[in-house]
Backbone as numpy.savetxt, mean C-alpha at the origin, in Angstrom:
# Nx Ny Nz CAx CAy CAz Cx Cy Cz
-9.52 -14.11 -9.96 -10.97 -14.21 -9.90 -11.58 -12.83 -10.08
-11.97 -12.87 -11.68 -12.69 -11.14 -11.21 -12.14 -10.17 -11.58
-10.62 -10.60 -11.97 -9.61 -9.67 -12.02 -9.33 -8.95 -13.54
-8.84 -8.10 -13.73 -9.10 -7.65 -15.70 -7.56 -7.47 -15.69
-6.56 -7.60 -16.61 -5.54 -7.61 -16.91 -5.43 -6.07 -17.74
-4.53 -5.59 -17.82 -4.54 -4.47 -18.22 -2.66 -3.71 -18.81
-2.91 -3.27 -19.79 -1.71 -2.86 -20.23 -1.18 -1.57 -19.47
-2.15 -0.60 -19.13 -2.13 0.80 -18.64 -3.51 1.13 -17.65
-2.98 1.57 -16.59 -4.52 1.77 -15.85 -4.62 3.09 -15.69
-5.80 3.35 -16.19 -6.98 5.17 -15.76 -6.01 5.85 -14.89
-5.79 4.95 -13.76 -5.37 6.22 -13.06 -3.81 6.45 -12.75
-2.57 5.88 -14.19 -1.65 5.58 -14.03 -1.39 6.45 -15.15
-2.29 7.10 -16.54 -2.11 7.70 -16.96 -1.41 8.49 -17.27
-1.08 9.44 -16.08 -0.38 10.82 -15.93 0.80 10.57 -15.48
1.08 9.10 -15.35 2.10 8.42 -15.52 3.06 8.33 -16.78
2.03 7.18 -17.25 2.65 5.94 -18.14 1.53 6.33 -19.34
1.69 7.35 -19.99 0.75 7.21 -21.19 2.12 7.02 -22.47
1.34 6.92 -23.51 2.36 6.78 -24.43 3.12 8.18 -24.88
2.27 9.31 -24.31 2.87 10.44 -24.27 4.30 10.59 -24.16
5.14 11.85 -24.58 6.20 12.71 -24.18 6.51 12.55 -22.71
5.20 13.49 -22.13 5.27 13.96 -20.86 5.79 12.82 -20.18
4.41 11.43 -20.29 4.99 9.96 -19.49 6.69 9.56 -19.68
7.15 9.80 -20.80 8.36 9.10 -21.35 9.60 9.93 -19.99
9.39 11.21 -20.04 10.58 11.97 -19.12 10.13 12.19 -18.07
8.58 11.69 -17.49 8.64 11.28 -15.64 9.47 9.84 -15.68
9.04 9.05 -16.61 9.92 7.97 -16.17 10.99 8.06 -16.45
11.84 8.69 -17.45 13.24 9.19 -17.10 13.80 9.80 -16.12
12.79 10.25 -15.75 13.25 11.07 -14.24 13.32 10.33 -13.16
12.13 9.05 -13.05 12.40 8.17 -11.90 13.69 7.36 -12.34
14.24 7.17 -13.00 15.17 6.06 -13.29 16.61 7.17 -13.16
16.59 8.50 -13.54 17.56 9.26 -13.68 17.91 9.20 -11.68
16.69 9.34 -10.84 17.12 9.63 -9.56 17.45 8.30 -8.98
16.90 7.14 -9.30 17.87 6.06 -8.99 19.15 5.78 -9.24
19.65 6.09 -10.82 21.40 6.25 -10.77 21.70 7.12 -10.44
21.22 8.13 -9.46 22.14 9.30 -9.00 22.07 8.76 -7.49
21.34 7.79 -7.14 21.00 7.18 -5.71 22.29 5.63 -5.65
22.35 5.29 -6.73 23.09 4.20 -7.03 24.41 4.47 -7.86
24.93 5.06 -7.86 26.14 5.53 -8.55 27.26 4.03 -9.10
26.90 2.87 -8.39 27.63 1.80 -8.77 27.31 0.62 -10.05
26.08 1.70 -10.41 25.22 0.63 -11.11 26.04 0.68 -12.32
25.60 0.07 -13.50 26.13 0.36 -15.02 25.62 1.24 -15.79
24.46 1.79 -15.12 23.94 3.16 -15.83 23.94 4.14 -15.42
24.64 4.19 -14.30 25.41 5.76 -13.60 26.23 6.46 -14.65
25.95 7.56 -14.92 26.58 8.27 -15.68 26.48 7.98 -16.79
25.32 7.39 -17.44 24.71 7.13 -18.85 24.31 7.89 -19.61
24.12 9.45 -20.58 24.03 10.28 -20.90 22.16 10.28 -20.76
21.53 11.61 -20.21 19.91 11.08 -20.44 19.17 10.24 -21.67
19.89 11.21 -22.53 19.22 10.30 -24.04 19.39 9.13 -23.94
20.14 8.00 -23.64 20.27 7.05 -23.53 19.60 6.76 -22.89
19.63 6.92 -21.49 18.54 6.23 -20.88 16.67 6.44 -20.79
16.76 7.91 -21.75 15.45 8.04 -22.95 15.33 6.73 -23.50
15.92 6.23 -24.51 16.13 5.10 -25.31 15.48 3.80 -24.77
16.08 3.79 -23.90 16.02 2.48 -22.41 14.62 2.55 -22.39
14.23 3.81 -22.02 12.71 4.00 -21.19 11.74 3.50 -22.42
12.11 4.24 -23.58 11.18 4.02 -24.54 10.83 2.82 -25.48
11.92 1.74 -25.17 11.75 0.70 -25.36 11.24 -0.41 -24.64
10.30 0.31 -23.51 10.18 -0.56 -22.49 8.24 0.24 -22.97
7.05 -1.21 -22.72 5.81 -0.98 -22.73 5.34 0.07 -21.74
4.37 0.68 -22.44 3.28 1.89 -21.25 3.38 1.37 -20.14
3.10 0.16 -20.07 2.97 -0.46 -18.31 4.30 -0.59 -18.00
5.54 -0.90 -18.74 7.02 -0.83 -17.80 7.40 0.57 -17.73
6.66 1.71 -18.16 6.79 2.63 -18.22 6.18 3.02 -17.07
5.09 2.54 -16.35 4.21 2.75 -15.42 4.92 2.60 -14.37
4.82 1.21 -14.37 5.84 0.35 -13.45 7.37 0.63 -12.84
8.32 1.41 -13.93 9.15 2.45 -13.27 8.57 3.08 -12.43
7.92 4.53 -12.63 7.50 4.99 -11.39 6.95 4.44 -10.18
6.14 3.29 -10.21 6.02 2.72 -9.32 6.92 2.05 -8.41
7.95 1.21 -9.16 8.94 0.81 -7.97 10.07 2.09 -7.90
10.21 2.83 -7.96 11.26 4.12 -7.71 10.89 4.49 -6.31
10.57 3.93 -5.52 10.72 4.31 -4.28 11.41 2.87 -3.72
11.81 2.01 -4.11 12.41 1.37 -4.13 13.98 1.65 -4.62
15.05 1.70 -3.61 15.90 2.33 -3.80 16.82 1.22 -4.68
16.66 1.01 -6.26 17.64 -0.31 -6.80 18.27 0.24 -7.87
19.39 -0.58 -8.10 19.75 -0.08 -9.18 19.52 0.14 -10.72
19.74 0.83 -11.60 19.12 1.31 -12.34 18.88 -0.02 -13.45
19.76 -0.85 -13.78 19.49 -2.04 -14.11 18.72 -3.07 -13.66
18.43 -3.28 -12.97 17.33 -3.78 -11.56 16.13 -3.34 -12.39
15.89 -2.07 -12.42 14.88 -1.14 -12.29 13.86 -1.67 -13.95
15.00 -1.70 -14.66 14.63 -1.82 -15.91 14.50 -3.30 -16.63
14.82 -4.01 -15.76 14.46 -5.64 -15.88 13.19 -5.68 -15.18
12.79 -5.21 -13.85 11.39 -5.61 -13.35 10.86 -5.09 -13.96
10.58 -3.75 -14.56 10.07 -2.93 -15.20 9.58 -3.62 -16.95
10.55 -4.01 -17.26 10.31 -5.07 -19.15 9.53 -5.94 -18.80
9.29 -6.94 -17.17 8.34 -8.21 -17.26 7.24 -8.05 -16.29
7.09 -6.44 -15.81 6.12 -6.84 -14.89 4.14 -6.01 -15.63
3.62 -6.50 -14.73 1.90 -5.95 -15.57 1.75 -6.14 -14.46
-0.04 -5.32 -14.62 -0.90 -5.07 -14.14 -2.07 -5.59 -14.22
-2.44 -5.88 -13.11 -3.97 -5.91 -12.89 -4.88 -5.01 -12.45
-5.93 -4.66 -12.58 -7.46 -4.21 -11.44 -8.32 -5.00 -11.21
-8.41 -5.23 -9.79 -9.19 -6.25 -9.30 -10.38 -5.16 -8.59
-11.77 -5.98 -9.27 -12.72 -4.70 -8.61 -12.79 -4.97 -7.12
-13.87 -4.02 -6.47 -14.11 -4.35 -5.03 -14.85 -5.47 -5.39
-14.71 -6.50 -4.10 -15.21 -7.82 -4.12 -15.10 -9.17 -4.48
-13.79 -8.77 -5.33 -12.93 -10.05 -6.04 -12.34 -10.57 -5.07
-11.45 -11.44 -5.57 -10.27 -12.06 -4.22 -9.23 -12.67 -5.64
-8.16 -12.92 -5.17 -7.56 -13.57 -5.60 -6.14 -14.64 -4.18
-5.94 -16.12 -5.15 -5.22 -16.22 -4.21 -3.84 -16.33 -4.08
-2.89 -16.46 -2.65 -1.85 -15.86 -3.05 -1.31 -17.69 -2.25
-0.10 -17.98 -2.68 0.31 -18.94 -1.97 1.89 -19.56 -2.14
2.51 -20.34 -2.29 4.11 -20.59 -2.06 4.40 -21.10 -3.79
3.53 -21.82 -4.36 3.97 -22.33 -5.47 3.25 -21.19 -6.65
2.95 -20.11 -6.41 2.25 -18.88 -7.38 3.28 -18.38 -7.97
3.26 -17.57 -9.04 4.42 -17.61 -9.94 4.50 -15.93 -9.70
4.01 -14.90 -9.03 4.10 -13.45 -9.21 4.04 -12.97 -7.39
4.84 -12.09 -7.70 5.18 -11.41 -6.52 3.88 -9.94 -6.57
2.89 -9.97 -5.85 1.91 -8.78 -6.17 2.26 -7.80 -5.14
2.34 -6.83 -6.06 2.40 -5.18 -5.26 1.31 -4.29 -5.26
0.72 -3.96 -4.27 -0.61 -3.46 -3.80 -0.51 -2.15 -4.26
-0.65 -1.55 -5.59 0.14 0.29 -5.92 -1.19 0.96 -5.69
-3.02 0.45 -5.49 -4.23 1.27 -5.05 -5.07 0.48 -4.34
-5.72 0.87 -3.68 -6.84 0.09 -3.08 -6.42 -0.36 -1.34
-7.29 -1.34 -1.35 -7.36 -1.43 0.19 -7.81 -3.35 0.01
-7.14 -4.27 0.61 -7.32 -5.89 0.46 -7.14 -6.03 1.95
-8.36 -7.12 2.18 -8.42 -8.00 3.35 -7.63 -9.05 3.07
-6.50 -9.67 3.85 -5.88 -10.73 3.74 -6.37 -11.67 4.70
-6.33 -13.09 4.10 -7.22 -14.50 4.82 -6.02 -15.14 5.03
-5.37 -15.77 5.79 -4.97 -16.87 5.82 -5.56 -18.51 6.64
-5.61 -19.13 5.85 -6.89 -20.32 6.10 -6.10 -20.59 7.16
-4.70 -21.24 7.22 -4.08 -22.32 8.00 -4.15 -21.82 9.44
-3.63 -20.57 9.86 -3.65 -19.75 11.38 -5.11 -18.78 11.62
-5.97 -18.92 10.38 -7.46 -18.65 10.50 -7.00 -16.67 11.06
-6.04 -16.02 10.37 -6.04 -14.54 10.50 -6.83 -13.53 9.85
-6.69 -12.67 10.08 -7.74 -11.54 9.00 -6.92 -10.20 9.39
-6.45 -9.53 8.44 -5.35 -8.04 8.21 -5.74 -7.71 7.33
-5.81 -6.52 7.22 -6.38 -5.57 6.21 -5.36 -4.30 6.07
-5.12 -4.15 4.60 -3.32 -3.88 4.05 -4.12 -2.83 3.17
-3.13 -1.54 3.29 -3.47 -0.26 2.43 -2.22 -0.85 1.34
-2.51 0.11 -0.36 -1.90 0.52 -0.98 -0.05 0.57 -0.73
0.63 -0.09 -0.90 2.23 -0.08 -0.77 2.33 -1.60 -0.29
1.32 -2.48 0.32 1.74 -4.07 0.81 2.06 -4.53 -0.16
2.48 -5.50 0.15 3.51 -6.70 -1.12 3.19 -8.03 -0.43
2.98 -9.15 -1.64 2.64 -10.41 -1.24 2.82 -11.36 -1.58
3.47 -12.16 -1.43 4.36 -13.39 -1.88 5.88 -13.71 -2.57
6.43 -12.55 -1.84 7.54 -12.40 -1.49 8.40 -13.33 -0.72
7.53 -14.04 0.08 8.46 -14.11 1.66 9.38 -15.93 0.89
8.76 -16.49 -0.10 9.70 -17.92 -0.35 10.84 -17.50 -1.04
10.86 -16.63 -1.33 11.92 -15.73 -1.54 13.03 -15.92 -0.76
13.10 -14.90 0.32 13.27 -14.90 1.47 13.98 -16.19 2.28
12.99 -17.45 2.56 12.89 -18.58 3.34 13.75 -19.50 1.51
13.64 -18.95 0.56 14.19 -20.16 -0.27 15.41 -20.01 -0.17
16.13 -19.03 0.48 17.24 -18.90 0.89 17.57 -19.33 2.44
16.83 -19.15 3.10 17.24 -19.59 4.64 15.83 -20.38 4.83
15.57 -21.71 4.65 14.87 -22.77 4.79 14.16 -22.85 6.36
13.10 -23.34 6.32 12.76 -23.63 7.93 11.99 -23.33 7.97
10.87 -21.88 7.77 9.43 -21.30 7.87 8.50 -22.03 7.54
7.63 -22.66 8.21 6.20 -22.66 7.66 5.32 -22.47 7.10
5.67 -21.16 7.78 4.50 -20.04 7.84 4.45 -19.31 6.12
5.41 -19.86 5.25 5.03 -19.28 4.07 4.50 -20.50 3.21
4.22 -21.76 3.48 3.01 -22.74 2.85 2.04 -22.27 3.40
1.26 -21.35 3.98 0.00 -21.22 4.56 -0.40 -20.74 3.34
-1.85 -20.90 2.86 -2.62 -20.27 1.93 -3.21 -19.12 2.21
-2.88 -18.47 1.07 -3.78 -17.03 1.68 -4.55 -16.10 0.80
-5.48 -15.85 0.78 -6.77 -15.07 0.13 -6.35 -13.48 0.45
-6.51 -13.01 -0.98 -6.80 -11.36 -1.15 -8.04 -11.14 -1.28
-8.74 -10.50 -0.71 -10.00 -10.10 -0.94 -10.09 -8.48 -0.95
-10.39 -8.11 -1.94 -10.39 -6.53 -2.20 -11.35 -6.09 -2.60
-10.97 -5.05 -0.88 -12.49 -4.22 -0.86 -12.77 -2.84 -1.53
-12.11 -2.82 -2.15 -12.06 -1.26 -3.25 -11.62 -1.60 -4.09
-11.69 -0.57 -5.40 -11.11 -1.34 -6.43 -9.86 -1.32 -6.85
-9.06 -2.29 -6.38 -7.37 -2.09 -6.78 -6.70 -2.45 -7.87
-5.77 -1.70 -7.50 -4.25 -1.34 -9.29 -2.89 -2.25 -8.54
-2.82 -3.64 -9.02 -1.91 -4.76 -8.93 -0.64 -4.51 -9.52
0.34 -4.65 -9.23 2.01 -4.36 -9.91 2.02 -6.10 -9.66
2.02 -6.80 -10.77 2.64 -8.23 -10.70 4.02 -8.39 -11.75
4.88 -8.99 -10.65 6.54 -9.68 -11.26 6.82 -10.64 -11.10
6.90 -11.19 -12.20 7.51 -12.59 -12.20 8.02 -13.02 -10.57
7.96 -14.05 -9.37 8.75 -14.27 -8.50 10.35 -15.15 -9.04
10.49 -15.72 -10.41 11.65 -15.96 -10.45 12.80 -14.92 -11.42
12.22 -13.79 -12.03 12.96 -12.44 -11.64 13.52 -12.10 -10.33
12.71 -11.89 -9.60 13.07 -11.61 -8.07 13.90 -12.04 -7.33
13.83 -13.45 -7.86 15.19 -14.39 -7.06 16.34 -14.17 -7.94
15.75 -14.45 -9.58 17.66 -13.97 -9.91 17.89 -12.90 -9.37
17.22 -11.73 -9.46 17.64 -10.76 -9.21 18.36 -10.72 -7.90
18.06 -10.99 -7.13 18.21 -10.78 -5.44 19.53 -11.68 -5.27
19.46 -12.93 -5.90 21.11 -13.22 -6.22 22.18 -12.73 -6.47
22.10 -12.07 -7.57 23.10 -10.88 -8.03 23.16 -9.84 -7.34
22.08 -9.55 -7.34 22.25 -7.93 -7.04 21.59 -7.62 -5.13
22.41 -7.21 -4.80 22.61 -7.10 -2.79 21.48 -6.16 -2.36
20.87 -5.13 -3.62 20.40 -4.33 -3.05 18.57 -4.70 -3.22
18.77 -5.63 -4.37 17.76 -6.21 -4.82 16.93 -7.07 -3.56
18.14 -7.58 -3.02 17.71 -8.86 -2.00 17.36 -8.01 -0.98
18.08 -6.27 -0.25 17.40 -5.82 0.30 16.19 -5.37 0.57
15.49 -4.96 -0.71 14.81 -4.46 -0.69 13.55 -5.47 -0.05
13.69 -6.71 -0.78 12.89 -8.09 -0.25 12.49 -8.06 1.37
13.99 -8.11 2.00 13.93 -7.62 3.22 13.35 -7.10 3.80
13.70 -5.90 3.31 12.81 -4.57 4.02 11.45 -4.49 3.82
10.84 -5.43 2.82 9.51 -5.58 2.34 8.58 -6.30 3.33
9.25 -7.51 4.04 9.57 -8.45 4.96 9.19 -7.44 6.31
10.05 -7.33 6.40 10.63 -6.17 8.39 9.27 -5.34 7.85
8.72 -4.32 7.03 7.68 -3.49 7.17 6.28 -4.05 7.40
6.48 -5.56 6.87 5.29 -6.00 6.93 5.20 -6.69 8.61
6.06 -6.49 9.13 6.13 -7.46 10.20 5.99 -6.16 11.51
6.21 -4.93 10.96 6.26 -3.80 11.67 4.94 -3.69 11.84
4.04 -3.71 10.93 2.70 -3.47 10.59 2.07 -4.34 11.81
1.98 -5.69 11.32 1.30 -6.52 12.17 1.72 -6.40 13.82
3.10 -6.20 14.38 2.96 -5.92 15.45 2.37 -4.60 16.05
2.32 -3.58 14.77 1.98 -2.57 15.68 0.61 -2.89 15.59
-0.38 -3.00 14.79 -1.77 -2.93 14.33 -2.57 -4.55 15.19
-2.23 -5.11 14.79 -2.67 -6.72 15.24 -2.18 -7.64 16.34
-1.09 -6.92 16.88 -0.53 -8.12 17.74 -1.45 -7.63 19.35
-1.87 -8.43 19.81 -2.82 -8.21 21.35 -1.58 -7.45 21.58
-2.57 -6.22 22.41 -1.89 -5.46 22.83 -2.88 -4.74 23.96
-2.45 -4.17 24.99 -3.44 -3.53 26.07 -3.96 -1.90 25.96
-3.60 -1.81 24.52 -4.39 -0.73 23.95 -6.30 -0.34 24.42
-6.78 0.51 24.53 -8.05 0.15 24.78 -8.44 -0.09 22.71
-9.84 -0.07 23.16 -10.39 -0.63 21.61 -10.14 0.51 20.60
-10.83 1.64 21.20 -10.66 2.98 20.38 -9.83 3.62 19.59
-8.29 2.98 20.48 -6.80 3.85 20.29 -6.39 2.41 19.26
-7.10 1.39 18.65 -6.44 0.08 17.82 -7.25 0.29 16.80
-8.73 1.08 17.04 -8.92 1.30 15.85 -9.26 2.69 15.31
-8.43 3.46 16.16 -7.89 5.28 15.18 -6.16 4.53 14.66
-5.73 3.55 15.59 -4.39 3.10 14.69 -4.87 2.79 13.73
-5.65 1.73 13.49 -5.88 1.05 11.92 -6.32 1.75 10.59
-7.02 2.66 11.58 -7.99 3.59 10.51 -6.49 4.57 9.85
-6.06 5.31 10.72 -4.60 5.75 10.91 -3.88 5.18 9.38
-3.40 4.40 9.54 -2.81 3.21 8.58 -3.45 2.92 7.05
-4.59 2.70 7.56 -5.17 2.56 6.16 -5.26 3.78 5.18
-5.42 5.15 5.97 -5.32 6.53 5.50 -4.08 7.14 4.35
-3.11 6.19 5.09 -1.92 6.25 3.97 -1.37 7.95 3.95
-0.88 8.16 2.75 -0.75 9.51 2.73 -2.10 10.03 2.02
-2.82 10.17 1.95 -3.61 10.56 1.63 -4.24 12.11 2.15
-3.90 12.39 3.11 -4.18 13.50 3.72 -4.19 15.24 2.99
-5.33 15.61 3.23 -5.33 16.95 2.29 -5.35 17.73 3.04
-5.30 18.94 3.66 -5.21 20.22 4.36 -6.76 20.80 3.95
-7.66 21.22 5.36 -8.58 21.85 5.08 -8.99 22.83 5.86
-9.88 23.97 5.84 -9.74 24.80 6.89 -11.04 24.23 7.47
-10.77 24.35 8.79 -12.44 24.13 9.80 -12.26 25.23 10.55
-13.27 26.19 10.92 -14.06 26.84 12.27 -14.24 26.04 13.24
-13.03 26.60 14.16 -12.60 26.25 15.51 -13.04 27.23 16.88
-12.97 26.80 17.88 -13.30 27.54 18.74 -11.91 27.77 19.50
-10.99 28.75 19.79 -10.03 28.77 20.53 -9.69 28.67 22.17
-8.81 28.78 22.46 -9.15 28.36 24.15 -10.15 29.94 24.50
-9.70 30.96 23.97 -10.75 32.36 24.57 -11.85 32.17 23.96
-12.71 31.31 23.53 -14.07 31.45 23.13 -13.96 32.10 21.65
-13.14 32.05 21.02 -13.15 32.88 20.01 -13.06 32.27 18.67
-14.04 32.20 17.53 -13.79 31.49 16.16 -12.49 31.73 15.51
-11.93 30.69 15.06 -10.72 30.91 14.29 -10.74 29.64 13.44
-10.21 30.59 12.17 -10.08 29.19 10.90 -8.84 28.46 11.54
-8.69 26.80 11.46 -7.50 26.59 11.75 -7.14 25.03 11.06
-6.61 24.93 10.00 -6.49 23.48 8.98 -6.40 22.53 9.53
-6.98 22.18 8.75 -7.24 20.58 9.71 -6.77 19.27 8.57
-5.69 18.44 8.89 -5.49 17.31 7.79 -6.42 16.21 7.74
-7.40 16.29 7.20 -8.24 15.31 6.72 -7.82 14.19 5.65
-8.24 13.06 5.94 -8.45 12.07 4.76 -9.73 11.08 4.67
-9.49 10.30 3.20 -10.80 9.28 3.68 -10.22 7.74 3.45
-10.96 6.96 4.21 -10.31 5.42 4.22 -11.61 4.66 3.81
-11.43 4.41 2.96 -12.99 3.83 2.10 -12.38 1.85 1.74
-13.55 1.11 1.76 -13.17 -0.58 1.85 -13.49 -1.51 2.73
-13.25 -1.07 3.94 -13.94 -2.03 5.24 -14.83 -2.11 5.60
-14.97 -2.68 5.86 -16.87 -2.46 6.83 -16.24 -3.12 8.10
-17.42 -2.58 9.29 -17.21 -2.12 10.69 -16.93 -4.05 11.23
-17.31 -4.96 10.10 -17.35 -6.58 10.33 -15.43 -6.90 10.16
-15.20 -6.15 8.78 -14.05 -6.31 9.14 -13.09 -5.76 9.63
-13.21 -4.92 10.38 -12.36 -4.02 11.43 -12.71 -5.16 12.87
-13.56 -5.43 13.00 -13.94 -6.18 13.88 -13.02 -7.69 13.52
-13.04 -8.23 12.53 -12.16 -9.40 12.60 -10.78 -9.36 12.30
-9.97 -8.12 11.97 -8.37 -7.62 11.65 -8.32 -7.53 13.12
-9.06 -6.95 14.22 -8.42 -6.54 15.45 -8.80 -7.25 16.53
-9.73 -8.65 15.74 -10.08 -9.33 17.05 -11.48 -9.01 18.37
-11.89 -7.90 17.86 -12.57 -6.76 18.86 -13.73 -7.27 18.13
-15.30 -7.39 19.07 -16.25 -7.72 18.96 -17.09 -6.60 17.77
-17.58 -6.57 17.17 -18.70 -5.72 16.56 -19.13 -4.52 17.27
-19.92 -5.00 18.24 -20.52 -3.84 18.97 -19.36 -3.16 19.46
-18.18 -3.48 20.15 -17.20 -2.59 20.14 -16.13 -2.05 19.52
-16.25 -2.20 18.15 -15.74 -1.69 17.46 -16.67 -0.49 16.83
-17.90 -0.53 16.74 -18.88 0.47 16.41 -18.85 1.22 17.96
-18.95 1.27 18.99 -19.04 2.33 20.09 -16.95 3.01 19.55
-16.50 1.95 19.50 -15.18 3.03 19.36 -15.68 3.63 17.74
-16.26 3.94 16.97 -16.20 4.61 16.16 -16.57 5.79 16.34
-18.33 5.09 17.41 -18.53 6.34 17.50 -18.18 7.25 18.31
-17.25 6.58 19.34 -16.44 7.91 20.56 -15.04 8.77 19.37
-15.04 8.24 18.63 -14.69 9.11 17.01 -14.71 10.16 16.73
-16.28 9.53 16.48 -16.92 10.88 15.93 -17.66 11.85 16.85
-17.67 11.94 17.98 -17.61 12.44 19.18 -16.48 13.40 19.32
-15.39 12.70 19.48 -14.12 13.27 19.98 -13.95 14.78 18.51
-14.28 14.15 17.56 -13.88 15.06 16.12 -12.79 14.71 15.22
-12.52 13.56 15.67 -11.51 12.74 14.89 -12.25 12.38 13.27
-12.97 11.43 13.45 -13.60 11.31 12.27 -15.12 11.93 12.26
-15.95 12.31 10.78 -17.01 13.14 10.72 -17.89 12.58 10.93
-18.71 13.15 11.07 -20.09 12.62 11.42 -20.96 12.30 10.06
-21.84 12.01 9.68 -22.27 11.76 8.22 -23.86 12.62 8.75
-23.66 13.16 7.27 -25.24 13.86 7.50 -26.32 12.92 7.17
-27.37 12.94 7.70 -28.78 11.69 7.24 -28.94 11.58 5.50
-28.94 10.42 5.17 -28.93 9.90 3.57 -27.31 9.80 3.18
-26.52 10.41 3.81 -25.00 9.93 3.14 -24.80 8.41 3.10
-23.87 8.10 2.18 -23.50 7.08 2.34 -22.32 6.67 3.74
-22.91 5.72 4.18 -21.72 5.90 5.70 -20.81 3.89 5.97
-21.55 3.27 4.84 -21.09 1.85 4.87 -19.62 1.99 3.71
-18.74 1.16 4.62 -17.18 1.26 4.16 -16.90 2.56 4.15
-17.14 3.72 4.42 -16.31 4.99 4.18 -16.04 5.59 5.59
-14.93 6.12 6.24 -14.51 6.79 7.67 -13.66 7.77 6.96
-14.54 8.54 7.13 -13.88 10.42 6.62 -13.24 10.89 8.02
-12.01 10.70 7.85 -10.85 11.68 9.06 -11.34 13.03 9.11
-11.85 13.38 9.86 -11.64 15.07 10.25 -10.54 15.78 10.34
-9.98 15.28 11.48 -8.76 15.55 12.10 -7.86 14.70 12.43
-6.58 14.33 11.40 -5.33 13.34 11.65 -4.94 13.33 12.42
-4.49 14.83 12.92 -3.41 15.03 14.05 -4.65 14.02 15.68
-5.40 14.55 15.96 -6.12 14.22 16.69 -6.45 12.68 16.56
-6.40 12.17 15.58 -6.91 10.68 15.45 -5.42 10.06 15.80
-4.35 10.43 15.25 -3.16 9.92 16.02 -2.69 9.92 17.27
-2.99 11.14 17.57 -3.08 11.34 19.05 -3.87 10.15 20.02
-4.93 10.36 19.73 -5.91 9.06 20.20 -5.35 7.64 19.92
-4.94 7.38 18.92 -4.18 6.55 18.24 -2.66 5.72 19.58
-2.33 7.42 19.81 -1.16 6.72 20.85 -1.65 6.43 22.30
-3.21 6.71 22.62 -3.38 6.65 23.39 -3.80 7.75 24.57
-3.65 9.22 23.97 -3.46 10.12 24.28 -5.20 11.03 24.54
């Protein structure tokens, strides 16, 4: 819904262009997977060759290498998801839906999506690296779950860069290949890490669930900046501060990912921006969907409770 299909995206470029440069980053991601996988069939494949490989594969499987290379698979693996998978950008405000009989496994590689599920009536909100519709995967091998016929809505609140793969790639793959099926796994266990730490009731106060979330959504994103500090002797000192920004939500849906009423989810923002965790906005900024981190270290801190 909304969504534009795309061979190569803007900001994948410096990636996956049809360029030189693109051709030997993605040799390079595929070169450090067979040096990670030594059992594969392209361990010890001369580079040019696996030049060859790369360059016969589209700008977007060219993209798409780098993108799953943090995915530890083998180099054959790598280059089969890589030949069938594309891209989407879905602007802010689209949705698309995700459900058991959908034919693509979507990988979240930018942006920020509210996830719906109608049947248990949930609301989670997933940075850049989530994965989604994976899990029949999973359960089509060990039968019994439910919980993966539930229907479920992406709604994306920024504008995101989609990695879609075939889901019956995925299963051959994960058949054959052990490391393939891990990775599924582990896709599984992170997402399940997430929700207990972020969403599951917990006797957190409100504040410390949502410097976690905010936390989370921040991703790596974090840049080093200097701020004028005051030291314990009264004394100015430059001292860096890791800032980021988490742009997509609004304060309605932080309020329905954590369960926490409106009005208290806005007083924990603003004991925030109080504390110096996140900034304060000067009068006329824009301040709807955007929470500029001041200070990481400090928002985690708060975060644990601290």
């Amino acid at each position: 819904m909304g969504a534009r299909e795309i061979s190569l995206s803007p900001t994948a470029n410096a990636i996956a262009s049809y360029s030189r440069q693109a051709d030997l980053k993605a040799v390079d991601s595929i070169l450090q997977a067979a040096n990670a996988q030594a059992v594969t069939g392209f361990a010890g494949m001369p580079k040019s060759l696996v030049e060859t490989k790369v360059q016969d594969l589209s700008a977007a499987g060219r993209s798409a290498l780098a993108d799953l290379a943090r995915y530890v698979l083998p180099v054959s693996s790598l280059l089969e998801l890589a030949s069938v998978a594309r891209y989407r950008v879905h602007p802010r405000g689209t949705s698309t839906l995700i459900r058991r009989t959908s034919g693509h496994v979507l990988f979240l590689i930018d942006g920020c999506a509210l996830e719906e599920t109608t049947d248990s009536q949930t609301v989670r909100l997933w940075r850049s690296g989530a994965v989604f519709g994976e899990q029949p995967i999973v359960h089509g091998f060990s039968p019994g779950s439910s919980r993966t016929n539930e229907t479920r809505y992406l709604n994306f609140l920024s504008e995101s860069r989609c990695l879609l793969i075939p889901r019956d790639k995925l299963r051959t793959l994960a058949l054959s290949d052990p490391m393939t099926m891990l990775m599924i796994s582990r896709i599984g266990m992170d997402r399940t890490n997430v929700i207990e730490r972020l969403y599951t009731v917990t006797r957190k106060a409100p504040v410390s669930r949502v410097a976690t979330l905010l936390d989370y959504l921040a991703g790596e994103t974090t840049v080093m900046r200097p701020k004028t500090v005051e030291n314990e002797e009264k004394q100015l000192v430059v001292k860096p501060m890791r800032n980021a920004i988490v742009e997509g939500p609004t304060q309605n849906d932080i309020s329905e990912a954590l369960t926490l009423g409106r009005a208290t989810v806005e007083r924990a923002l603003g004991e925030l921006r109080r504390e110096g965790a996140l900034l304060r906005f000067r009068k006329g900024e824009r301040t709807n969907r955007v929470y500029e981190i001041a200070d990481r270290d400090l928002l985690q801190q708060i975060a644990r409770g601290g």
